[in-house]
Amino acid sequence: MKVICGGIELREAASKVFKACAVRSTNPMLECIKLEAKGGIFKLTATDLELGIEKSVPASTPIEGEVVVTGTFFKDFVSKLSYEQIELSVSDNVLRISYGESDGKLMTMPSADFPQIRGVSKEQHFVVQKKDLRDLVNKVAFSAGTDDYRPILKGVLIEIEEGGAAAIALDGYRLAKCERPIVSTTAKMHAIVPARSLKEIASILDGEDEPIIVYVQKNYLMVDLGHTKITTRLLDGDFVNYKNIIPTSFETTTIVPKSPFADGLERAKLLSRNDRNSMVRFDIKDKCLTISSTSELGNLNENIIINATGKDMSIAFNANYLTDILKNIDTDTVTLNYINSTSPVVVTPTTTAEDLLYLVLPVRLV
Amino acid sequence: MKVICGGIELREAASKVFKACAVRSTNPMLECIKLEAKGGIFKLTATDLELGIEKSVPASTPIEGEVVVTGTFFKDFVSKLSYEQIELSVSDNVLRISYGESDGKLMTMPSADFPQIRGVSKEQHFVVQKKDLRDLVNKVAFSAGTDDYRPILKGVLIEIEEGGAAAIALDGYRLAKCERPIVSTTAKMHAIVPARSLKEIASILDGEDEPIIVYVQKNYLMVDLGHTKITTRLLDGDFVNYKNIIPTSFETTTIVPKSPFADGLERAKLLSRNDRNSMVRFDIKDKCLTISSTSELGNLNENIIINATGKDMSIAFNANYLTDILKNIDTDTVTLNYINSTSPVVVTPTTTAEDLLYLVLPVRLV
């Protein structure tokens, strides 16, 4: 193999592809990056068998070939190269990276052992604006589960219908649901995508807003950006029937100004940070929300003037779940709907409640 | 005690004073901040018995008094207050912090147990520009020792003579020396100041460049900025006679362009990062410096065209010591002076060598 390509392009490709490298694996190939030179294209590939990322860089490829190198080291090394033009060549299983007057030599591994990324059929697909796909991911993926004992909750359910997409994630204590328009779809479909894969996909979808195609088949999903292809395995199984979980009638509704709400929660968390549940108490009475927290250091009462209808209410929450939600709400006020002190609260932006909904289980009042 | 003061001023004072709080101490008072209201001044104080910081904030003080609170919590709490005006009052050993419609209550401790910061005599002192004092600290303090077995090396030696100051730090493997002019001094003097105290002093010396007074007595040093007083205990004992360590005649002199030198070392460190010594090898021959490093992953040769006089040289270093030094050199080229492969190298900025000097011991070539 012999390739000559641009330093900036190589650095960017290595850092993107590296996101799919396994951190610590019994199969060393999963920590590697495959380099392929063919027909004027230098292609970098990495996969941990769940997520796979391929990125192509225009290059001169006088000798075609392929080789596998350690992911961390290759990525760190090219990220420190500020040279315009870099030459990579292989002889005797050693990759020589030449730049300016200098060179580095890396041990390589045979590419035959590198796992192949499954091709995804292009038959079923939907088209969505980059920004809408980013929102679907970023506004819900943080609510997905992290425990291995219910692996299906480590996924985000994506539901596609004519004209719209919904993303849902839940972990047993909280739920997040976001809806966004889509440009088109070949059919109604749904997929349970590992939250980690989705986050990496969203982080790669930078740059200008434009429609992109997402291909879906039974066990795989692929985003094809031309120079970059991201493939992820889907989770197998039935997702929780989330529609039954979301209550629709309430005893108390409050409209709370977001900024003092977020600030008050941040202060209240300081006192509850040694408590496993980060418990803060809410008392709603006389158009006032009092957030209180207490510890051996002292106690705190945050009083916020709100718009409230319905019964007075006392309820307690894990403050972290609420501050996570507020980071994803862009409106000036948030609406909280309560049933009683043991039932989940529903949190939505006040003016765009149809697009975004969060649900949080209370903790027991002590 | 009852005090009304500005929120921004209180936040800034708490975060500065907190730098002198002990992180974990058998004496809980050393993790606290003392609050004192008296004659229109609200004064915050913290000390870990080595470093002491006092900061005064203009305030209305209707009820004078003093109280002690937990440092971490008080600092974090006021840093999250965005209110213009804050009222602090004490009753029954509880500090009430009121802001807007809300309040927090903190447990307090009696101020009688809080250690007093020693007053420093104003007789002996020197005057120096803020920027020069910052340079004296920042360009040498990183070379001070961190081991407890030679505590004197945890200090920086400050030598004051008519017209100039020198700061020297060393840890047994490297040495740093910086010289700067001073405005005036009452006498020749020297002090061994804990490096950690000096770094905190330098970090507080922000804002405009202006002359400041540094008071020195037998065991203490104090910087008085009016609203802020920083006092540090000095280290007792004899500093290493550093002048005997710095060689003055050399076999080889090289002038190396700084930017490719720093970049090459960063790449070479990638290969030596699993080696305890971060060893990189230098070969100087035919006006070329070759930096090489090697590991089981591969090897690297960085060739840099340099200006060299004297004998060819092969020598090895801990790359981290050299990259630390290069961060503190502002000139385009650095001068390295060598004797042989087992003697220390002297590194200086090429054009301002009289102000700043570093010395690094080589590691054994393998």
XYZ file of C-alpha atoms in Angstrom:
732
model
C 0.000 0.000 0.000
C 1.143 3.547 -0.715
C -1.052 6.619 -0.229
C -0.518 10.372 -0.282
C -3.262 12.476 1.297
C -3.940 15.757 3.107
C -2.964 15.993 6.775
C -6.112 17.817 7.903
C -8.422 15.360 6.095
C -6.570 12.376 7.562
C -6.724 13.805 11.087
C -10.459 14.474 10.845
C -11.166 11.013 9.410
C -9.145 9.217 12.091
C -10.844 11.098 14.932
C -14.349 10.341 13.574
C -13.713 6.677 12.813
C -12.055 6.176 16.201
C -15.441 6.733 17.895
C -16.369 3.206 16.772
C -13.249 1.569 18.250
C -13.859 -0.611 21.303
C -12.168 0.735 24.428
C -11.050 -2.598 25.837
C -11.909 -5.802 24.099
C -10.837 -9.443 24.124
C -10.652 -9.152 20.323
C -7.808 -6.678 19.591
C -9.198 -6.064 16.071
C -12.089 -4.139 17.641
C -9.586 -1.569 18.992
C -8.066 -1.120 15.528
C -8.574 1.039 12.446
C -8.452 -0.550 8.990
C -6.757 1.530 6.281
C -7.613 0.822 2.629
C -6.148 2.499 -0.451
C -8.030 1.950 -3.697
C -8.833 3.976 -6.817
C -7.973 7.436 -5.504
C -9.741 6.882 -2.181
C -8.148 6.292 1.220
C -10.773 4.653 3.440
C -10.591 4.330 7.243
C -12.899 1.891 9.056
C -13.498 0.934 12.691
C -16.144 -1.176 14.387
C -16.848 -2.628 17.811
C -19.429 -4.986 16.195
C -22.302 -2.742 17.405
C -21.305 0.564 15.780
C -19.295 0.798 12.569
C -17.894 3.980 10.997
C -16.262 4.264 7.560
C -14.751 7.477 6.267
C -13.200 8.127 2.839
C -10.564 10.733 2.069
C -9.530 11.736 -1.467
C -5.953 10.572 -1.984
C -3.363 9.562 -4.495
C -3.085 5.748 -4.279
C -0.050 4.658 -6.329
C -0.014 1.212 -4.637
C -3.395 -0.164 -3.597
C -3.734 -2.331 -0.504
C -5.057 -2.536 3.010
C -3.666 -2.865 6.506
C -4.845 -2.674 10.152
C -3.273 -0.482 12.886
C -3.917 0.176 16.601
C -6.735 2.750 16.825
C -5.637 4.887 19.789
C -2.096 5.312 18.663
C -2.872 5.994 14.997
C -5.550 8.559 15.935
C -3.322 10.337 18.503
C -0.381 10.339 16.114
C -2.135 11.828 13.079
C -3.908 14.354 15.369
C -0.459 15.761 16.197
C 0.633 16.078 12.557
C 0.337 19.615 11.259
C 1.774 18.806 7.838
C -0.151 19.545 4.648
C 0.781 16.328 2.916
C 1.339 12.912 4.430
C 2.583 9.735 2.802
C 1.679 6.314 4.180
C 3.344 3.190 2.849
C 3.570 -0.420 3.980
C 6.484 -2.819 3.683
C 7.196 -5.954 5.743
C 4.108 -5.408 7.917
C 5.317 -1.967 8.988
C 3.337 1.181 8.159
C 5.620 4.123 7.485
C 4.021 7.556 7.931
C 6.228 10.229 6.348
C 5.824 13.972 6.851
C 8.332 16.733 6.152
C 11.812 15.344 6.929
C 10.536 12.881 9.520
C 8.726 9.596 9.777
C 7.008 7.225 12.181
C 6.822 3.454 11.772
C 3.900 1.494 13.182
C 3.449 -2.237 13.572
C 0.459 -3.483 11.568
C -1.826 -6.486 11.661
C -3.180 -8.471 8.723
C -6.476 -7.029 7.482
C -7.980 -10.494 6.900
C -8.918 -10.732 10.604
C -10.705 -7.360 10.630
C -14.489 -7.797 10.979
C -16.560 -6.834 7.961
C -19.250 -4.182 8.472
C -22.589 -5.554 7.286
C -24.040 -3.883 4.217
C -27.518 -2.487 4.847
C -30.190 -2.905 2.181
C -31.225 0.425 0.666
C -34.811 -0.652 0.155
C -36.420 0.703 3.370
C -35.393 4.208 4.340
C -36.544 7.603 5.533
C -35.256 11.089 4.839
C -34.865 13.642 7.640
C -33.198 17.019 8.135
C -29.892 16.711 10.011
C -31.068 19.111 12.720
C -34.268 17.147 13.327
C -32.343 13.874 13.673
C -29.929 15.543 16.093
C -32.882 16.768 18.199
C -34.525 13.330 18.208
C -31.305 11.892 19.596
C -30.047 14.599 21.926
C -33.365 15.382 23.601
C -34.101 11.767 24.576
C -30.981 9.535 24.530
C -29.839 10.704 28.021
C -32.962 9.047 29.488
C -32.089 5.566 28.180
C -31.127 2.882 30.680
C -27.528 1.958 31.429
C -28.039 -1.320 33.318
C -27.304 -4.604 31.602
C -30.177 -6.385 33.326
C -32.748 -4.848 30.945
C -30.681 -4.410 27.779
C -33.641 -3.275 25.665
C -33.783 -0.044 27.738
C -30.239 0.797 26.562
C -31.898 1.519 23.231
C -33.934 4.424 21.890
C -37.155 3.492 20.085
C -37.441 5.339 16.770
C -40.932 5.279 15.231
C -41.387 6.498 11.665
C -44.764 7.352 10.193
C -45.746 9.336 7.113
C -44.695 12.921 7.906
C -43.189 12.403 11.343
C -40.680 10.617 13.551
C -40.790 9.974 17.296
C -37.888 8.963 19.560
C -38.562 7.444 22.979
C -36.158 6.419 25.755
C -36.829 5.316 29.328
C -34.894 3.758 32.183
C -37.598 2.785 34.705
C -37.412 6.111 36.591
C -37.946 8.551 33.747
C -39.073 8.710 30.143
C -38.369 11.103 27.277
C -40.270 11.463 24.020
C -39.478 13.808 21.131
C -41.348 14.222 17.841
C -39.998 15.842 14.698
C -41.160 16.098 11.085
C -39.458 13.996 8.412
C -39.100 14.725 4.710
C -40.315 11.337 3.455
C -40.352 7.623 4.190
C -40.745 4.439 2.132
C -43.022 2.889 4.811
C -44.098 2.954 8.452
C -41.248 1.449 10.440
C -39.638 1.291 13.842
C -36.221 0.386 15.231
C -34.617 0.145 18.667
C -31.191 1.752 18.290
C -28.466 1.542 20.982
C -28.349 4.983 22.660
C -24.561 5.053 22.432
C -24.638 4.517 18.646
C -27.244 7.251 18.250
C -25.163 9.706 20.253
C -22.150 9.037 18.026
C -24.295 9.434 14.912
C -25.647 12.770 16.209
C -22.134 13.990 17.030
C -20.982 13.257 13.465
C -23.983 15.072 11.911
C -22.354 18.478 12.097
C -22.183 21.144 9.422
C -25.020 22.590 7.404
C -28.619 21.535 7.741
C -29.598 19.299 4.855
C -31.738 16.209 4.386
C -30.017 12.874 4.972
C -31.122 9.316 4.242
C -31.406 6.741 7.040
C -31.581 3.118 5.820
C -33.315 0.585 8.073
C -33.435 -3.199 7.774
C -34.255 -5.961 10.243
C -31.124 -5.816 12.394
C -29.203 -2.803 11.111
C -29.552 0.911 10.527
C -27.217 3.010 8.375
C -26.689 6.721 7.796
C -24.897 7.425 4.520
C -23.334 10.874 4.186
C -21.353 9.948 1.052
C -17.821 10.349 2.464
C -18.965 8.861 5.806
C -21.060 5.759 6.462
C -22.274 4.933 9.957
C -23.837 1.532 10.570
C -25.316 0.301 13.835
C -26.751 -2.992 14.927
C -30.313 -2.699 16.262
C -31.537 -4.158 19.558
C -33.734 -7.200 19.258
C -36.901 -7.554 21.342
C -40.055 -5.677 22.283
C -39.798 -2.156 23.640
C -41.888 -1.172 26.659
C -45.424 -0.149 25.652
C -44.699 3.431 26.617
C -48.062 4.859 25.591
C -49.725 3.186 28.584
C -47.243 4.810 30.965
C -47.912 8.432 30.060
C -50.867 9.761 32.081
C -53.285 12.115 30.397
C -55.461 13.516 33.209
C -54.067 15.463 36.122
C -55.020 17.050 39.446
C -52.580 19.943 39.421
C -50.964 21.936 36.608
C -48.162 24.446 37.146
C -46.435 26.774 34.694
C -42.960 27.571 36.032
C -40.458 30.173 34.729
C -37.535 28.042 33.521
C -34.523 30.078 34.542
C -35.320 30.559 38.290
C -36.523 26.931 38.350
C -33.191 25.659 36.987
C -31.159 27.966 39.273
C -33.179 26.957 42.354
C -32.712 23.259 41.572
C -28.953 23.744 41.157
C -28.737 25.323 44.631
C -31.021 22.689 46.157
C -28.787 19.945 44.685
C -25.819 21.288 46.654
C -27.526 20.229 49.885
C -28.769 16.889 48.569
C -25.580 15.889 46.739
C -24.539 13.402 49.409
C -27.963 11.752 49.194
C -28.131 8.868 46.716
C -31.465 10.143 45.368
C -30.468 13.852 45.290
C -33.892 14.394 46.836
C -35.576 17.793 46.674
C -39.092 18.481 47.919
C -41.727 20.500 46.030
C -44.637 22.216 47.821
C -47.205 23.925 45.602
C -49.569 26.320 47.333
C -50.977 29.810 46.696
C -49.322 30.185 43.247
C -45.943 29.528 44.850
C -43.588 26.599 44.258
C -41.288 26.017 47.221
C -38.293 23.802 46.449
C -36.649 22.624 49.644
C -33.715 20.398 50.469
C -32.026 19.558 53.705
C -28.884 17.880 55.012
C -26.692 18.001 58.102
C -25.114 21.190 56.657
C -28.345 23.182 56.655
C -31.516 23.624 54.656
C -32.825 25.643 51.770
C -36.162 27.083 50.651
C -36.469 28.384 47.121
C -39.762 30.213 46.533
C -40.811 30.702 42.918
C -43.965 32.546 41.853
C -45.791 30.289 39.391
C -49.054 29.914 37.560
C -50.933 27.004 39.220
C -54.351 25.394 38.789
C -55.851 22.498 40.735
C -55.081 21.086 44.176
C -52.153 21.960 46.437
C -49.396 19.374 46.109
C -46.386 18.052 48.019
C -44.048 15.725 46.143
C -40.307 14.897 46.004
C -37.920 14.212 43.121
C -34.375 13.308 42.244
C -33.182 16.825 41.346
C -30.771 15.511 38.687
C -33.607 14.124 36.582
C -35.242 17.561 36.496
C -32.062 19.508 35.721
C -31.280 17.045 32.862
C -34.707 17.814 31.397
C -34.464 21.596 31.743
C -31.240 21.604 29.701
C -33.281 20.285 26.748
C -36.189 22.711 26.950
C -35.840 25.949 24.973
C -39.035 27.769 26.024
C -39.154 30.433 28.772
C -41.605 28.454 30.890
C -42.140 24.748 31.524
C -45.424 23.036 32.349
C -45.516 20.369 35.078
C -48.638 18.201 35.426
C -49.160 16.230 38.655
C -51.647 13.551 39.789
C -50.511 12.936 43.371
C -47.309 12.556 45.391
C -46.685 8.966 44.247
C -47.535 9.229 40.525
C -45.222 10.391 37.752
C -45.088 14.067 36.831
C -45.242 15.073 33.161
C -42.913 17.917 32.133
C -43.292 19.720 28.780
C -42.257 23.016 27.236
C -45.284 25.289 27.828
C -45.720 26.438 24.226
C -44.494 23.395 22.252
C -45.828 20.581 24.432
C -46.784 18.415 21.453
C -43.137 17.968 20.344
C -41.401 17.109 23.576
C -42.512 15.341 26.732
C -40.687 14.103 29.808
C -41.994 11.952 32.614
C -40.307 11.542 36.001
C -41.218 9.211 38.868
C -41.293 10.905 42.276
C -39.276 9.641 45.235
C -41.025 8.845 48.499
C -41.556 11.861 50.749
C -39.831 11.449 54.104
C -24.269 39.359 62.718
C -26.223 40.944 59.884
C -24.704 41.991 56.549
C -26.052 43.168 53.209
C -23.635 42.990 50.274
C -23.429 42.586 46.497
C -23.852 39.070 45.099
C -21.045 39.318 42.530
C -18.568 40.685 45.093
C -19.476 37.936 47.576
C -19.099 35.211 44.947
C -15.687 36.473 43.862
C -14.467 36.813 47.461
C -15.624 33.306 48.434
C -13.964 31.683 45.420
C -10.628 33.455 46.062
C -10.554 32.820 49.804
C -11.515 29.172 49.286
C -8.119 28.534 47.640
C -6.618 28.617 51.161
C -9.054 26.031 52.578
C -7.521 22.649 53.391
C -8.967 19.851 51.279
C -9.107 17.217 54.000
C -7.821 17.944 57.453
C -8.041 16.485 60.934
C -8.885 20.041 62.085
C -12.276 20.899 60.503
C -11.621 24.646 61.003
C -8.993 24.468 58.229
C -11.751 23.515 55.752
C -13.875 26.530 56.831
C -14.310 30.169 55.906
C -14.603 32.797 58.643
C -17.104 35.606 57.983
C -16.678 38.910 59.846
C -18.933 41.982 59.652
C -17.497 45.186 61.059
C -17.659 48.898 60.207
C -19.028 48.628 56.682
C -16.690 45.786 55.706
C -17.571 42.117 55.248
C -14.351 40.118 55.547
C -13.877 36.485 54.488
C -10.851 34.506 55.704
C -9.510 30.993 55.165
C -6.243 29.311 56.092
C -4.703 25.853 56.069
C -1.939 27.127 58.441
C 0.498 27.370 55.512
C -1.428 29.727 53.201
C -3.922 32.330 54.481
C -6.197 34.511 52.333
C -8.358 37.407 53.571
C -10.716 39.322 51.307
C -12.877 42.340 52.214
C -16.104 43.322 50.487
C -17.858 46.681 51.011
C -21.143 45.979 52.806
C -23.786 47.396 55.051
C -23.172 45.889 58.513
C -26.174 46.739 60.747
C -25.211 44.045 63.284
C -21.496 43.380 63.643
C -20.218 39.907 64.470
C -18.350 36.887 63.169
C -19.078 33.260 62.410
C -17.454 30.240 60.724
C -19.028 28.103 57.943
C -17.988 25.048 55.888
C -15.808 26.317 53.016
C -16.879 24.037 50.143
C -20.566 24.432 50.687
C -20.511 28.198 51.275
C -18.349 28.762 48.169
C -20.497 26.510 45.954
C -23.710 28.059 47.262
C -22.802 31.709 46.727
C -21.303 30.828 43.314
C -24.810 29.773 42.249
C -26.480 32.990 43.448
C -27.165 35.410 40.614
C -28.886 37.988 42.836
C -27.652 41.573 43.026
C -28.128 41.912 46.759
C -27.692 39.262 49.422
C -28.435 39.449 53.129
C -26.605 37.255 55.625
C -27.736 37.084 59.248
C -26.995 34.792 62.188
C -29.314 33.649 64.944
C -29.011 30.557 67.165
C -25.819 29.421 65.402
C -27.590 29.307 62.043
C -26.484 31.543 59.144
C -29.438 32.626 57.033
C -28.572 33.700 53.471
C -31.529 35.554 51.937
C -31.887 36.383 48.233
C -35.020 37.381 46.341
C -37.948 35.464 47.870
C -35.792 32.543 48.991
C -33.284 31.633 51.649
C -30.746 29.022 52.682
C -29.792 28.206 56.269
C -26.327 26.907 57.111
C -25.038 25.431 60.331
C -22.169 27.507 61.745
C -19.290 26.928 64.120
C -17.984 29.294 66.805
C -15.321 31.623 65.452
C -13.195 31.351 68.613
C -11.691 28.068 67.331
C -10.694 29.541 63.959
C -6.900 29.898 63.662
C -5.595 33.448 63.563
C -3.484 34.432 60.546
C -0.140 35.808 61.732
C 0.389 39.474 61.061
C 3.540 40.164 59.063
C 5.805 43.051 60.009
C 5.840 45.755 57.342
C 9.456 46.681 57.995
C 11.193 44.517 55.345
C 9.595 44.551 51.907
C 10.152 44.811 48.178
C 8.046 46.333 45.405
C 7.544 44.494 42.108
C 5.271 44.777 39.055
C 2.439 42.209 39.159
C 3.477 40.776 35.795
C 7.073 40.281 36.899
C 5.984 38.479 40.073
C 3.657 36.259 38.012
C 6.557 35.380 35.674
C 8.899 34.618 38.588
C 6.321 32.156 39.886
C 4.860 30.624 36.727
C 8.131 30.071 34.900
C 9.791 28.141 37.752
C 7.257 26.761 40.279
C 6.428 23.692 38.125
C 10.020 22.482 38.629
C 9.735 22.354 42.422
C 9.767 18.965 44.150
C 6.615 17.182 45.272
C 8.110 14.507 47.532
C 7.865 14.855 51.276
C 11.282 13.313 51.847
C 13.064 16.540 50.889
C 10.515 19.168 51.969
C 12.810 22.111 51.246
C 12.542 21.285 47.503
C 8.766 21.874 47.683
C 9.678 25.548 47.989
C 10.832 28.164 45.509
C 13.849 30.213 46.532
C 13.237 33.941 46.002
C 16.361 36.105 46.095
C 15.992 39.876 46.215
C 18.824 42.256 45.460
C 18.880 45.950 44.630
C 17.220 46.166 41.195
C 16.397 42.507 40.639
C 14.718 39.331 41.852
C 15.512 35.703 41.050
C 13.295 32.656 41.578
C 14.803 29.169 41.643
C 13.133 25.756 41.928
C 14.554 22.257 41.539
C 13.468 18.695 42.216
C 16.642 16.631 41.799
C 16.036 15.952 38.086
C 15.587 19.492 36.786
C 16.103 23.104 37.790
C 14.452 26.381 36.738
C 15.716 29.896 37.307
C 14.006 33.146 36.330
C 15.212 36.718 36.865
C 13.090 39.854 36.724
C 13.613 43.514 37.656
C 12.007 44.899 40.804
C 10.936 48.464 41.539
C 12.662 48.785 44.926
C 13.601 46.886 48.070
C 14.368 47.825 51.669
C 17.294 45.348 51.781
C 18.900 42.278 50.227
C 16.767 39.327 51.316
C 15.789 35.778 50.439
C 12.912 33.472 51.294
C 11.945 29.868 50.508
C 8.229 29.999 49.681
C 6.056 26.855 49.304
C 5.429 26.419 45.540
C 1.715 25.822 46.138
C 1.337 29.150 47.997
C 3.209 30.982 45.251
C 0.953 29.481 42.558
C -2.153 30.661 44.437
C -0.633 34.127 44.891
C 0.134 34.319 41.145
C -3.401 33.201 40.258
C -4.888 35.981 42.410
C -2.625 38.655 40.865
C -4.918 39.258 37.920
C -6.072 42.570 36.495
C -3.939 45.500 35.447
C -0.198 45.624 35.757
C 0.793 47.753 38.713
C 3.476 47.660 41.403
C 2.625 45.636 44.527
C 4.353 45.379 47.888
C 5.603 42.018 49.180
C 6.387 41.983 52.936
C 8.949 39.460 54.176
C 9.836 38.524 57.737
C 11.618 35.543 59.282
C 8.905 32.924 58.806
C 6.200 34.646 56.783
C 5.642 36.485 53.535
C 2.593 38.650 52.745
C 1.187 40.280 49.630
C -1.196 43.143 50.470
C -3.518 44.245 47.656
C -5.708 46.377 49.960
C -8.970 44.427 49.600
C -7.033 41.121 49.572
C -4.230 39.962 51.859
C -2.352 36.727 51.164
C 0.000 35.391 53.808
C 2.179 32.315 53.519
C 4.447 30.548 55.935
C 8.026 30.194 54.643
C 10.033 26.964 54.606
C 12.780 26.740 57.187
C 16.219 25.403 56.281
C 18.979 25.835 53.731
C 18.159 25.678 50.035
C 20.437 23.691 47.716
C 23.459 25.724 46.608
C 22.122 25.861 43.075
C 24.883 28.008 41.610
C 27.313 25.071 41.814
C 24.938 22.876 39.829
C 24.654 25.035 36.726
C 27.509 24.246 34.327
C 29.085 27.106 32.426
C 31.262 25.449 29.786
C 29.944 23.108 27.128
C 31.022 20.802 24.328
C 28.021 21.227 22.046
C 25.606 24.118 21.490
C 22.429 23.834 19.416
C 19.878 26.479 18.431
C 16.565 24.737 17.726
C 13.379 26.231 16.208
C 10.849 25.993 19.050
C 7.662 25.065 17.253
C 8.900 21.952 15.316
C 10.864 20.956 18.438
C 7.723 21.069 20.611
C 5.587 19.271 17.971
C 8.214 16.562 17.467
C 8.484 15.967 21.219
C 4.675 15.670 21.499
C 4.663 12.961 18.822
C 7.672 11.201 20.324
C 5.899 11.163 23.727
C 3.057 9.135 22.222
C 5.414 6.200 21.756
C 7.142 6.574 25.119
C 4.008 7.214 27.189
C 3.965 3.731 28.664
C 7.576 4.133 29.744
C 7.990 5.507 33.270
C 10.708 7.903 32.080
C 8.951 8.983 28.843
C 12.354 8.489 27.274
C 13.224 10.111 23.947
C 16.640 9.970 22.328
C 18.467 12.946 20.756
C 21.134 12.518 18.101
C 22.900 15.677 16.952
C 24.937 15.401 13.777
C 25.422 17.434 10.592
C 23.206 20.355 11.710
C 20.344 17.928 12.253
C 18.629 17.009 15.532
C 16.988 13.566 15.322
C 14.484 12.906 18.095
C 13.613 9.215 18.258
C 11.429 7.087 20.448
C 10.454 3.473 20.308
C 8.002 1.022 21.837
C 6.333 -2.263 20.937
C 3.895 -0.233 18.761
C 6.571 1.124 16.449
C 9.227 3.806 16.295
C 9.612 7.408 15.294
C 12.344 9.637 13.860
C 11.831 13.383 13.903
C 14.504 15.245 11.948
C 14.855 18.955 12.665
C 17.343 21.232 10.890
C 19.211 23.163 13.592
C 22.166 25.437 14.105
C 24.863 23.392 15.889
C 28.430 24.005 17.001
C 30.802 21.598 18.739
C 30.892 17.820 18.900
C 28.243 15.372 17.704
C 26.111 14.214 20.630
C 23.789 11.352 21.586
C 21.737 11.790 24.759
C 18.315 10.825 26.119
C 15.718 12.730 28.168
C 12.364 12.458 29.859
C 10.301 14.181 27.138
C 7.869 15.661 29.688
C 10.602 17.761 31.294
C 11.402 19.321 27.930
C 7.789 19.991 26.899
C 7.146 21.638 30.324
C 10.064 23.980 29.636
C 9.065 24.845 26.065
C 5.634 26.043 27.291
C 7.444 28.753 29.276
C 9.733 29.997 26.533
C 8.390 32.786 24.334
C 11.222 33.126 21.795
C 11.181 31.511 18.325
C 14.293 29.454 19.005
C 15.728 27.782 22.096
C 19.377 27.172 22.879
C 20.483 23.815 24.315
C 23.998 23.468 25.707
C 25.449 19.984 26.261
C 28.585 18.597 27.935
C 28.183 14.857 27.353
C 25.479 12.184 27.457
C 25.478 11.903 31.260
C 25.692 15.590 32.235
C 22.772 18.020 32.543
C 21.715 20.035 29.521
C 21.079 23.765 29.913
C 18.058 25.140 28.029
C 17.521 28.884 27.542
C 15.566 31.156 25.232
C 18.061 32.030 22.484
C 17.697 35.824 22.648
C 16.888 36.381 26.342
C 19.109 33.726 27.938
C 20.066 35.970 30.855
C 16.487 36.042 32.247
C 15.484 32.408 32.129
C 17.438 29.162 32.440
C 16.414 25.534 32.712
C 18.570 22.537 33.475
C 17.543 18.918 32.855
C 19.363 15.723 33.811
C 19.556 13.160 31.000
C 18.349 9.575 31.394
C 20.704 6.713 30.681
C 20.903 5.741 27.008
C 19.822 2.142 26.457
